[in-house]
């Protein structure tokens, strides 16, 4: 009898030990949409430490997904396909004002458009851009919007004075400058930092535009009740943690911080541009 009791006790202990794992496996996955700033394989691999941290902290499965381009990603965001989104700041602002998404945090690393030209044949004046092309990763990237707004202030309009050449990556944008297909490339600081040295050394920075918010994280409004817990988990994700160290070293995003309402409002000039072009 005692032997049967000990076996039953052992089985009970095993079940109790496994219960958190079984519970997490049965929980509904948290779908995290990540803006396609890199190829899907590289992007999702770099976010694996972030996924692992969220699973351990929230005690539920986390699934990472992305899209083929920025416009498709934003349409999926607005369709409610994601529970949590990691998106460009201006797309986040649009999701907030038009879709009710709730801003949670932003990465500490700021963003800005870096306009680069070929070192061997540099662009001498911005007015020399007329009749040529500007290369960019994606029309709907925040650095692209920032550049187009800045160029309009210089009296240069896309389609009239220059054309926008969309490429598959920052490296491809850089190659287009070196090959003469474009005279300027719009590069983000992260893209510049991850660019192979042999490409970067053949370029020079023509202009570096003012700092703007980097990628931000927002919650789908259907998760409103979970916002305090999600926000707490995100703000605790730091480079001091093993997963955080791995993630922030790979992405160069430095850390996570809260985002102020004033910062969200500062993005409105770029959302006006987005509305104009997303409708086409």
PDB file of C-alpha atoms in Angstrom:
ATOM      1  CA  UNK A   1       0.000   0.000   0.000  1.00  0.00           C
ATOM      2  CA  UNK A   2       2.793   2.354   0.952  1.00  0.00           C
ATOM      3  CA  UNK A   3       4.500   1.622  -2.367  1.00  0.00           C
ATOM      4  CA  UNK A   4       1.349   2.627  -4.297  1.00  0.00           C
ATOM      5  CA  UNK A   5       1.057   5.824  -2.263  1.00  0.00           C
ATOM      6  CA  UNK A   6       4.655   6.735  -3.041  1.00  0.00           C
ATOM      7  CA  UNK A   7       4.041   6.176  -6.770  1.00  0.00           C
ATOM      8  CA  UNK A   8       0.899   8.289  -6.616  1.00  0.00           C
ATOM      9  CA  UNK A   9       2.797  11.001  -4.763  1.00  0.00           C
ATOM     10  CA  UNK A  10       5.545  10.926  -7.388  1.00  0.00           C
ATOM     11  CA  UNK A  11       3.022  11.184 -10.224  1.00  0.00           C
ATOM     12  CA  UNK A  12       1.290  14.081  -8.480  1.00  0.00           C
ATOM     13  CA  UNK A  13       4.605  15.885  -8.039  1.00  0.00           C
ATOM     14  CA  UNK A  14       5.387  15.390 -11.735  1.00  0.00           C
ATOM     15  CA  UNK A  15       2.010  16.779 -12.753  1.00  0.00           C
ATOM     16  CA  UNK A  16       2.459  19.788 -10.512  1.00  0.00           C
ATOM     17  CA  UNK A  17       5.899  20.428 -11.969  1.00  0.00           C
ATOM     18  CA  UNK A  18       4.563  20.144 -15.519  1.00  0.00           C
ATOM     19  CA  UNK A  19       1.420  22.194 -14.953  1.00  0.00           C
ATOM     20  CA  UNK A  20       2.986  25.594 -15.811  1.00  0.00           C
ATOM     21  CA  UNK A  21       4.375  24.131 -19.068  1.00  0.00           C
ATOM     22  CA  UNK A  22       1.070  22.473 -19.941  1.00  0.00           C
ATOM     23  CA  UNK A  23      -0.803  25.648 -19.069  1.00  0.00           C
ATOM     24  CA  UNK A  24       1.407  27.765 -21.341  1.00  0.00           C
ATOM     25  CA  UNK A  25       1.095  25.236 -24.171  1.00  0.00           C
ATOM     26  CA  UNK A  26      -2.692  25.417 -23.949  1.00  0.00           C
ATOM     27  CA  UNK A  27      -2.782  29.228 -23.764  1.00  0.00           C
ATOM     28  CA  UNK A  28      -3.678  31.287 -26.828  1.00  0.00           C
ATOM     29  CA  UNK A  29      -0.472  32.506 -28.508  1.00  0.00           C
ATOM     30  CA  UNK A  30       0.343  36.200 -28.402  1.00  0.00           C
ATOM     31  CA  UNK A  31       0.797  37.203 -32.049  1.00  0.00           C
ATOM     32  CA  UNK A  32       3.590  39.764 -32.382  1.00  0.00           C
ATOM     33  CA  UNK A  33       3.846  41.489 -35.746  1.00  0.00           C
ATOM     34  CA  UNK A  34       7.302  42.833 -36.585  1.00  0.00           C
ATOM     35  CA  UNK A  35       7.821  45.441 -39.298  1.00  0.00           C
ATOM     36  CA  UNK A  36       9.812  43.943 -42.223  1.00  0.00           C
ATOM     37  CA  UNK A  37      12.928  46.112 -41.932  1.00  0.00           C
ATOM     38  CA  UNK A  38      15.144  43.132 -42.857  1.00  0.00           C
ATOM     39  CA  UNK A  39      14.679  39.849 -44.712  1.00  0.00           C
ATOM     40  CA  UNK A  40      12.187  37.580 -42.876  1.00  0.00           C
ATOM     41  CA  UNK A  41      14.857  35.070 -41.860  1.00  0.00           C
ATOM     42  CA  UNK A  42      17.286  37.657 -40.460  1.00  0.00           C
ATOM     43  CA  UNK A  43      14.498  39.692 -38.860  1.00  0.00           C
ATOM     44  CA  UNK A  44      12.762  36.836 -37.060  1.00  0.00           C
ATOM     45  CA  UNK A  45      16.077  35.313 -35.948  1.00  0.00           C
ATOM     46  CA  UNK A  46      17.128  38.605 -34.383  1.00  0.00           C
ATOM     47  CA  UNK A  47      13.809  38.775 -32.472  1.00  0.00           C
ATOM     48  CA  UNK A  48      14.047  35.246 -31.011  1.00  0.00           C
ATOM     49  CA  UNK A  49      15.545  36.450 -27.676  1.00  0.00           C
ATOM     50  CA  UNK A  50      12.675  38.950 -27.422  1.00  0.00           C
ATOM     51  CA  UNK A  51      10.151  36.176 -28.072  1.00  0.00           C
ATOM     52  CA  UNK A  52      11.768  33.926 -25.466  1.00  0.00           C
ATOM     53  CA  UNK A  53      11.680  36.714 -22.881  1.00  0.00           C
ATOM     54  CA  UNK A  54       8.005  37.472 -23.517  1.00  0.00           C
ATOM     55  CA  UNK A  55       7.049  33.799 -23.264  1.00  0.00           C
ATOM     56  CA  UNK A  56       8.847  33.407 -19.952  1.00  0.00           C
ATOM     57  CA  UNK A  57       7.511  36.660 -18.515  1.00  0.00           C
ATOM     58  CA  UNK A  58       3.909  36.451 -19.727  1.00  0.00           C
ATOM     59  CA  UNK A  59       3.645  32.660 -19.292  1.00  0.00           C
ATOM     60  CA  UNK A  60       2.064  32.180 -22.694  1.00  0.00           C
ATOM     61  CA  UNK A  61       3.245  31.184 -26.172  1.00  0.00           C
ATOM     62  CA  UNK A  62       4.460  34.001 -28.422  1.00  0.00           C
ATOM     63  CA  UNK A  63       4.420  33.808 -32.208  1.00  0.00           C
ATOM     64  CA  UNK A  64       6.481  36.200 -34.350  1.00  0.00           C
ATOM     65  CA  UNK A  65       5.150  37.143 -37.784  1.00  0.00           C
ATOM     66  CA  UNK A  66       6.037  39.732 -40.411  1.00  0.00           C
ATOM     67  CA  UNK A  67       4.936  40.753 -43.917  1.00  0.00           C
ATOM     68  CA  UNK A  68       6.376  41.247 -47.378  1.00  0.00           C
ATOM     69  CA  UNK A  69       6.491  45.053 -47.187  1.00  0.00           C
ATOM     70  CA  UNK A  70       5.535  48.013 -45.002  1.00  0.00           C
ATOM     71  CA  UNK A  71       2.166  48.681 -46.666  1.00  0.00           C
ATOM     72  CA  UNK A  72       1.069  45.045 -46.323  1.00  0.00           C
ATOM     73  CA  UNK A  73       2.234  45.003 -42.718  1.00  0.00           C
ATOM     74  CA  UNK A  74       0.250  48.131 -41.897  1.00  0.00           C
ATOM     75  CA  UNK A  75      -2.874  46.754 -43.586  1.00  0.00           C
ATOM     76  CA  UNK A  76      -2.548  43.614 -41.450  1.00  0.00           C
ATOM     77  CA  UNK A  77      -2.106  45.816 -38.381  1.00  0.00           C
ATOM     78  CA  UNK A  78      -5.294  47.732 -39.154  1.00  0.00           C
ATOM     79  CA  UNK A  79      -7.125  44.474 -39.887  1.00  0.00           C
ATOM     80  CA  UNK A  80      -6.330  43.343 -36.333  1.00  0.00           C
ATOM     81  CA  UNK A  81      -4.104  40.435 -37.351  1.00  0.00           C
ATOM     82  CA  UNK A  82      -1.579  41.159 -34.570  1.00  0.00           C
ATOM     83  CA  UNK A  83      -1.934  41.398 -30.794  1.00  0.00           C
ATOM     84  CA  UNK A  84       1.265  43.384 -30.383  1.00  0.00           C
ATOM     85  CA  UNK A  85       3.069  45.304 -33.118  1.00  0.00           C
ATOM     86  CA  UNK A  86       6.647  46.468 -33.464  1.00  0.00           C
ATOM     87  CA  UNK A  87       6.309  49.126 -36.119  1.00  0.00           C
ATOM     88  CA  UNK A  88       7.680  52.400 -37.447  1.00  0.00           C
ATOM     89  CA  UNK A  89       6.736  55.372 -35.317  1.00  0.00           C
ATOM     90  CA  UNK A  90       4.584  57.087 -37.966  1.00  0.00           C
ATOM     91  CA  UNK A  91       2.768  53.829 -38.766  1.00  0.00           C
ATOM     92  CA  UNK A  92       2.251  53.437 -35.021  1.00  0.00           C
ATOM     93  CA  UNK A  93       0.768  56.907 -34.789  1.00  0.00           C
ATOM     94  CA  UNK A  94      -1.613  56.078 -37.648  1.00  0.00           C
ATOM     95  CA  UNK A  95      -2.573  52.804 -35.949  1.00  0.00           C
ATOM     96  CA  UNK A  96      -3.253  54.766 -32.755  1.00  0.00           C
ATOM     97  CA  UNK A  97      -5.390  57.506 -34.315  1.00  0.00           C
ATOM     98  CA  UNK A  98      -7.265  55.343 -36.837  1.00  0.00           C
ATOM     99  CA  UNK A  99      -7.250  51.895 -35.235  1.00  0.00           C
ATOM    100  CA  UNK A 100      -7.259  52.588 -31.506  1.00  0.00           C
ATOM    101  CA  UNK A 101      -3.905  50.872 -30.922  1.00  0.00           C
ATOM    102  CA  UNK A 102      -2.346  51.634 -27.544  1.00  0.00           C
ATOM    103  CA  UNK A 103       1.282  52.864 -27.422  1.00  0.00           C
ATOM    104  CA  UNK A 104       3.319  50.850 -24.926  1.00  0.00           C
ATOM    105  CA  UNK A 105       6.971  51.748 -25.429  1.00  0.00           C
ATOM    106  CA  UNK A 106       9.668  52.626 -27.923  1.00  0.00           C
ATOM    107  CA  UNK A 107      13.253  51.559 -28.389  1.00  0.00           C
ATOM    108  CA  UNK A 108      15.847  53.955 -26.974  1.00  0.00           C
ATOM    109  CA  UNK A 109      17.829  54.193 -30.204  1.00  0.00           C
ATOM    110  CA  UNK A 110      16.559  57.185 -32.157  1.00  0.00           C
ATOM    111  CA  UNK A 111      15.998  57.095 -35.883  1.00  0.00           C
ATOM    112  CA  UNK A 112      16.850  59.588 -38.613  1.00  0.00           C
ATOM    113  CA  UNK A 113      17.270  59.674 -42.359  1.00  0.00           C
ATOM    114  CA  UNK A 114      20.889  59.535 -43.487  1.00  0.00           C
ATOM    115  CA  UNK A 115      21.229  60.621 -47.102  1.00  0.00           C
ATOM    116  CA  UNK A 116      24.320  59.019 -48.590  1.00  0.00           C
ATOM    117  CA  UNK A 117      26.057  59.532 -51.902  1.00  0.00           C
ATOM    118  CA  UNK A 118      28.961  57.882 -53.726  1.00  0.00           C
ATOM    119  CA  UNK A 119      32.340  58.949 -52.374  1.00  0.00           C
ATOM    120  CA  UNK A 120      33.839  58.817 -55.877  1.00  0.00           C
ATOM    121  CA  UNK A 121      31.116  60.965 -57.489  1.00  0.00           C
ATOM    122  CA  UNK A 122      29.395  62.824 -54.640  1.00  0.00           C
ATOM    123  CA  UNK A 123      26.282  64.929 -55.020  1.00  0.00           C
ATOM    124  CA  UNK A 124      27.459  68.519 -54.548  1.00  0.00           C
ATOM    125  CA  UNK A 125      24.128  70.329 -54.073  1.00  0.00           C
ATOM    126  CA  UNK A 126      20.666  69.051 -53.245  1.00  0.00           C
ATOM    127  CA  UNK A 127      19.421  70.921 -56.314  1.00  0.00           C
ATOM    128  CA  UNK A 128      21.571  68.582 -58.424  1.00  0.00           C
ATOM    129  CA  UNK A 129      19.069  65.867 -57.505  1.00  0.00           C
ATOM    130  CA  UNK A 130      16.707  67.123 -60.232  1.00  0.00           C
ATOM    131  CA  UNK A 131      16.164  64.524 -62.928  1.00  0.00           C
ATOM    132  CA  UNK A 132      17.717  61.718 -60.895  1.00  0.00           C
ATOM    133  CA  UNK A 133      16.606  58.985 -58.493  1.00  0.00           C
ATOM    134  CA  UNK A 134      16.657  58.592 -54.722  1.00  0.00           C
ATOM    135  CA  UNK A 135      16.883  54.991 -53.481  1.00  0.00           C
ATOM    136  CA  UNK A 136      14.991  53.791 -50.401  1.00  0.00           C
ATOM    137  CA  UNK A 137      14.198  50.534 -48.661  1.00  0.00           C
ATOM    138  CA  UNK A 138      10.448  51.183 -48.666  1.00  0.00           C
ATOM    139  CA  UNK A 139       8.223  54.094 -49.601  1.00  0.00           C
ATOM    140  CA  UNK A 140       6.447  53.847 -46.246  1.00  0.00           C
ATOM    141  CA  UNK A 141       9.548  53.741 -44.039  1.00  0.00           C
ATOM    142  CA  UNK A 142       9.682  56.663 -41.608  1.00  0.00           C
ATOM    143  CA  UNK A 143      13.120  57.734 -42.881  1.00  0.00           C
ATOM    144  CA  UNK A 144      11.654  57.853 -46.404  1.00  0.00           C
ATOM    145  CA  UNK A 145       8.726  60.004 -45.248  1.00  0.00           C
ATOM    146  CA  UNK A 146      11.116  62.274 -43.343  1.00  0.00           C
ATOM    147  CA  UNK A 147      13.286  62.674 -46.441  1.00  0.00           C
ATOM    148  CA  UNK A 148      10.384  63.412 -48.790  1.00  0.00           C
ATOM    149  CA  UNK A 149       9.013  66.034 -46.395  1.00  0.00           C
ATOM    150  CA  UNK A 150      12.511  67.576 -46.125  1.00  0.00           C
ATOM    151  CA  UNK A 151      13.000  67.561 -49.898  1.00  0.00           C
ATOM    152  CA  UNK A 152       9.660  69.309 -50.401  1.00  0.00           C
ATOM    153  CA  UNK A 153      10.957  72.046 -48.100  1.00  0.00           C
ATOM    154  CA  UNK A 154      13.923  72.366 -50.490  1.00  0.00           C
ATOM    155  CA  UNK A 155      11.508  72.799 -53.402  1.00  0.00           C
ATOM    156  CA  UNK A 156      11.937  69.253 -54.703  1.00  0.00           C
ATOM    157  CA  UNK A 157       8.912  67.035 -55.286  1.00  0.00           C
ATOM    158  CA  UNK A 158       8.835  63.335 -56.034  1.00  0.00           C
ATOM    159  CA  UNK A 159       7.542  62.579 -59.520  1.00  0.00           C
ATOM    160  CA  UNK A 160       8.231  66.113 -60.696  1.00  0.00           C
ATOM    161  CA  UNK A 161      11.847  66.784 -59.795  1.00  0.00           C
ATOM    162  CA  UNK A 162      13.120  63.278 -58.960  1.00  0.00           C
ATOM    163  CA  UNK A 163      11.887  59.701 -58.725  1.00  0.00           C
ATOM    164  CA  UNK A 164      11.902  57.321 -55.796  1.00  0.00           C
ATOM    165  CA  UNK A 165      13.592  53.972 -56.424  1.00  0.00           C
ATOM    166  CA  UNK A 166      12.366  51.308 -53.973  1.00  0.00           C
ATOM    167  CA  UNK A 167      14.873  48.537 -53.241  1.00  0.00           C
ATOM    168  CA  UNK A 168      14.851  45.277 -51.290  1.00  0.00           C
ATOM    169  CA  UNK A 169      17.293  46.403 -48.568  1.00  0.00           C
ATOM    170  CA  UNK A 170      19.510  49.237 -47.343  1.00  0.00           C
ATOM    171  CA  UNK A 171      22.459  47.456 -48.942  1.00  0.00           C
ATOM    172  CA  UNK A 172      20.623  47.386 -52.276  1.00  0.00           C
ATOM    173  CA  UNK A 173      19.931  51.117 -51.948  1.00  0.00           C
ATOM    174  CA  UNK A 174      23.644  51.676 -51.361  1.00  0.00           C
ATOM    175  CA  UNK A 175      24.562  49.543 -54.385  1.00  0.00           C
ATOM    176  CA  UNK A 176      22.215  51.607 -56.552  1.00  0.00           C
ATOM    177  CA  UNK A 177      24.195  54.727 -55.631  1.00  0.00           C
ATOM    178  CA  UNK A 178      27.525  53.037 -56.379  1.00  0.00           C
ATOM    179  CA  UNK A 179      26.230  51.776 -59.736  1.00  0.00           C
ATOM    180  CA  UNK A 180      24.869  55.191 -60.723  1.00  0.00           C
ATOM    181  CA  UNK A 181      21.244  54.037 -60.774  1.00  0.00           C
ATOM    182  CA  UNK A 182      20.501  56.652 -58.094  1.00  0.00           C
ATOM    183  CA  UNK A 183      22.421  59.649 -56.760  1.00  0.00           C
ATOM    184  CA  UNK A 184      21.236  59.463 -53.149  1.00  0.00           C
ATOM    185  CA  UNK A 185      20.205  56.620 -50.863  1.00  0.00           C
ATOM    186  CA  UNK A 186      18.066  56.966 -47.758  1.00  0.00           C
ATOM    187  CA  UNK A 187      19.585  54.860 -44.981  1.00  0.00           C
ATOM    188  CA  UNK A 188      18.599  54.464 -41.327  1.00  0.00           C
ATOM    189  CA  UNK A 189      21.298  54.505 -38.610  1.00  0.00           C
ATOM    190  CA  UNK A 190      20.663  50.793 -37.991  1.00  0.00           C
ATOM    191  CA  UNK A 191      21.009  50.049 -41.708  1.00  0.00           C
ATOM    192  CA  UNK A 192      24.210  52.084 -41.875  1.00  0.00           C
ATOM    193  CA  UNK A 193      25.670  50.278 -38.870  1.00  0.00           C
ATOM    194  CA  UNK A 194      24.859  46.825 -40.280  1.00  0.00           C
ATOM    195  CA  UNK A 195      26.163  47.618 -43.764  1.00  0.00           C
ATOM    196  CA  UNK A 196      29.317  45.747 -44.841  1.00  0.00           C
ATOM    197  CA  UNK A 197      32.412  47.904 -44.414  1.00  0.00           C
ATOM    198  CA  UNK A 198      33.433  47.649 -48.082  1.00  0.00           C
ATOM    199  CA  UNK A 199      30.112  49.220 -49.141  1.00  0.00           C
ATOM    200  CA  UNK A 200      30.033  51.825 -46.367  1.00  0.00           C
ATOM    201  CA  UNK A 201      33.608  52.942 -47.138  1.00  0.00           C
ATOM    202  CA  UNK A 202      32.595  53.708 -50.737  1.00  0.00           C
ATOM    203  CA  UNK A 203      29.876  56.105 -49.561  1.00  0.00           C
ATOM    204  CA  UNK A 204      29.747  59.416 -47.757  1.00  0.00           C
ATOM    205  CA  UNK A 205      26.962  61.093 -45.828  1.00  0.00           C
ATOM    206  CA  UNK A 206      25.475  64.017 -47.757  1.00  0.00           C
ATOM    207  CA  UNK A 207      22.996  65.002 -45.009  1.00  0.00           C
ATOM    208  CA  UNK A 208      21.814  63.640 -41.677  1.00  0.00           C
ATOM    209  CA  UNK A 209      18.282  64.756 -40.810  1.00  0.00           C
ATOM    210  CA  UNK A 210      17.056  65.476 -37.238  1.00  0.00           C
ATOM    211  CA  UNK A 211      16.431  62.632 -34.801  1.00  0.00           C
ATOM    212  CA  UNK A 212      12.953  61.098 -34.819  1.00  0.00           C
ATOM    213  CA  UNK A 213      11.453  58.281 -32.697  1.00  0.00           C
ATOM    214  CA  UNK A 214      12.557  54.767 -33.548  1.00  0.00           C
ATOM    215  CA  UNK A 215      10.438  51.645 -33.752  1.00  0.00           C
ATOM    216  CA  UNK A 216       7.599  51.520 -31.254  1.00  0.00           C
ATOM    217  CA  UNK A 217       5.490  48.818 -29.668  1.00  0.00           C
ATOM    218  CA  UNK A 218       1.701  49.065 -29.527  1.00  0.00           C
ATOM    219  CA  UNK A 219      -1.086  46.805 -28.295  1.00  0.00           C
ATOM    220  CA  UNK A 220      -4.192  45.917 -30.227  1.00  0.00           C
ATOM    221  CA  UNK A 221      -7.183  47.602 -28.507  1.00  0.00           C
ATOM    222  CA  UNK A 222      -8.696  44.174 -27.811  1.00  0.00           C
ATOM    223  CA  UNK A 223      -5.834  43.706 -25.311  1.00  0.00           C
ATOM    224  CA  UNK A 224      -6.699  46.880 -23.375  1.00  0.00           C
ATOM    225  CA  UNK A 225      -7.097  45.008 -20.079  1.00  0.00           C
ATOM    226  CA  UNK A 226      -3.641  43.479 -20.484  1.00  0.00           C
ATOM    227  CA  UNK A 227      -1.865  46.758 -21.233  1.00  0.00           C
ATOM    228  CA  UNK A 228      -0.437  47.335 -17.704  1.00  0.00           C
ATOM    229  CA  UNK A 229       1.075  43.836 -17.664  1.00  0.00           C
ATOM    230  CA  UNK A 230       2.401  44.094 -21.218  1.00  0.00           C
ATOM    231  CA  UNK A 231       3.898  47.521 -20.618  1.00  0.00           C
ATOM    232  CA  UNK A 232       5.554  46.382 -17.391  1.00  0.00           C
ATOM    233  CA  UNK A 233       7.074  43.366 -19.157  1.00  0.00           C
ATOM    234  CA  UNK A 234       8.381  45.452 -22.058  1.00  0.00           C
ATOM    235  CA  UNK A 235       9.947  48.150 -19.877  1.00  0.00           C
ATOM    236  CA  UNK A 236      11.717  45.466 -17.831  1.00  0.00           C
ATOM    237  CA  UNK A 237      13.359  44.029 -20.973  1.00  0.00           C
ATOM    238  CA  UNK A 238      16.851  45.483 -20.679  1.00  0.00           C
ATOM    239  CA  UNK A 239      20.387  44.780 -21.948  1.00  0.00           C
ATOM    240  CA  UNK A 240      21.186  43.544 -18.426  1.00  0.00           C
ATOM    241  CA  UNK A 241      19.160  40.371 -19.046  1.00  0.00           C
ATOM    242  CA  UNK A 242      20.723  37.509 -21.043  1.00  0.00           C
ATOM    243  CA  UNK A 243      18.001  37.673 -23.702  1.00  0.00           C
ATOM    244  CA  UNK A 244      18.125  41.473 -23.676  1.00  0.00           C
ATOM    245  CA  UNK A 245      21.886  41.549 -24.162  1.00  0.00           C
ATOM    246  CA  UNK A 246      21.609  39.226 -27.147  1.00  0.00           C
ATOM    247  CA  UNK A 247      18.719  41.154 -28.680  1.00  0.00           C
ATOM    248  CA  UNK A 248      20.081  44.669 -28.226  1.00  0.00           C
ATOM    249  CA  UNK A 249      23.568  43.745 -29.412  1.00  0.00           C
ATOM    250  CA  UNK A 250      22.081  42.288 -32.606  1.00  0.00           C
ATOM    251  CA  UNK A 251      19.627  45.130 -33.299  1.00  0.00           C
ATOM    252  CA  UNK A 252      21.520  48.095 -31.746  1.00  0.00           C
ATOM    253  CA  UNK A 253      18.244  49.363 -30.299  1.00  0.00           C
ATOM    254  CA  UNK A 254      19.976  50.059 -26.927  1.00  0.00           C
ATOM    255  CA  UNK A 255      16.965  49.465 -24.679  1.00  0.00           C
ATOM    256  CA  UNK A 256      13.255  50.219 -24.230  1.00  0.00           C
ATOM    257  CA  UNK A 257      11.616  53.319 -22.760  1.00  0.00           C
ATOM    258  CA  UNK A 258       8.183  54.876 -22.416  1.00  0.00           C
ATOM    259  CA  UNK A 259       6.938  57.139 -25.178  1.00  0.00           C
ATOM    260  CA  UNK A 260       5.340  60.490 -24.383  1.00  0.00           C
ATOM    261  CA  UNK A 261       2.070  61.746 -25.936  1.00  0.00           C
ATOM    262  CA  UNK A 262       3.993  64.740 -27.308  1.00  0.00           C
ATOM    263  CA  UNK A 263       6.251  62.409 -29.261  1.00  0.00           C
ATOM    264  CA  UNK A 264       3.224  60.717 -30.785  1.00  0.00           C
ATOM    265  CA  UNK A 265       1.765  64.061 -31.869  1.00  0.00           C
ATOM    266  CA  UNK A 266       5.099  65.103 -33.415  1.00  0.00           C
ATOM    267  CA  UNK A 267       4.638  62.327 -35.988  1.00  0.00           C
ATOM    268  CA  UNK A 268       1.489  63.832 -37.507  1.00  0.00           C
ATOM    269  CA  UNK A 269       3.283  65.494 -40.479  1.00  0.00           C
ATOM    270  CA  UNK A 270       4.443  62.044 -41.589  1.00  0.00           C
ATOM    271  CA  UNK A 271       1.026  60.423 -41.106  1.00  0.00           C
ATOM    272  CA  UNK A 272      -0.474  62.986 -43.466  1.00  0.00           C
ATOM    273  CA  UNK A 273       1.988  61.799 -46.113  1.00  0.00           C
ATOM    274  CA  UNK A 274       1.090  58.173 -45.333  1.00  0.00           C
ATOM    275  CA  UNK A 275      -2.642  58.767 -45.694  1.00  0.00           C
ATOM    276  CA  UNK A 276      -2.056  60.382 -49.056  1.00  0.00           C
ATOM    277  CA  UNK A 277      -0.059  57.455 -50.458  1.00  0.00           C
ATOM    278  CA  UNK A 278      -1.699  54.489 -48.711  1.00  0.00           C
ATOM    279  CA  UNK A 279      -4.963  55.402 -50.406  1.00  0.00           C
ATOM    280  CA  UNK A 280      -3.475  54.827 -53.868  1.00  0.00           C
TER     281      UNK A 280
END
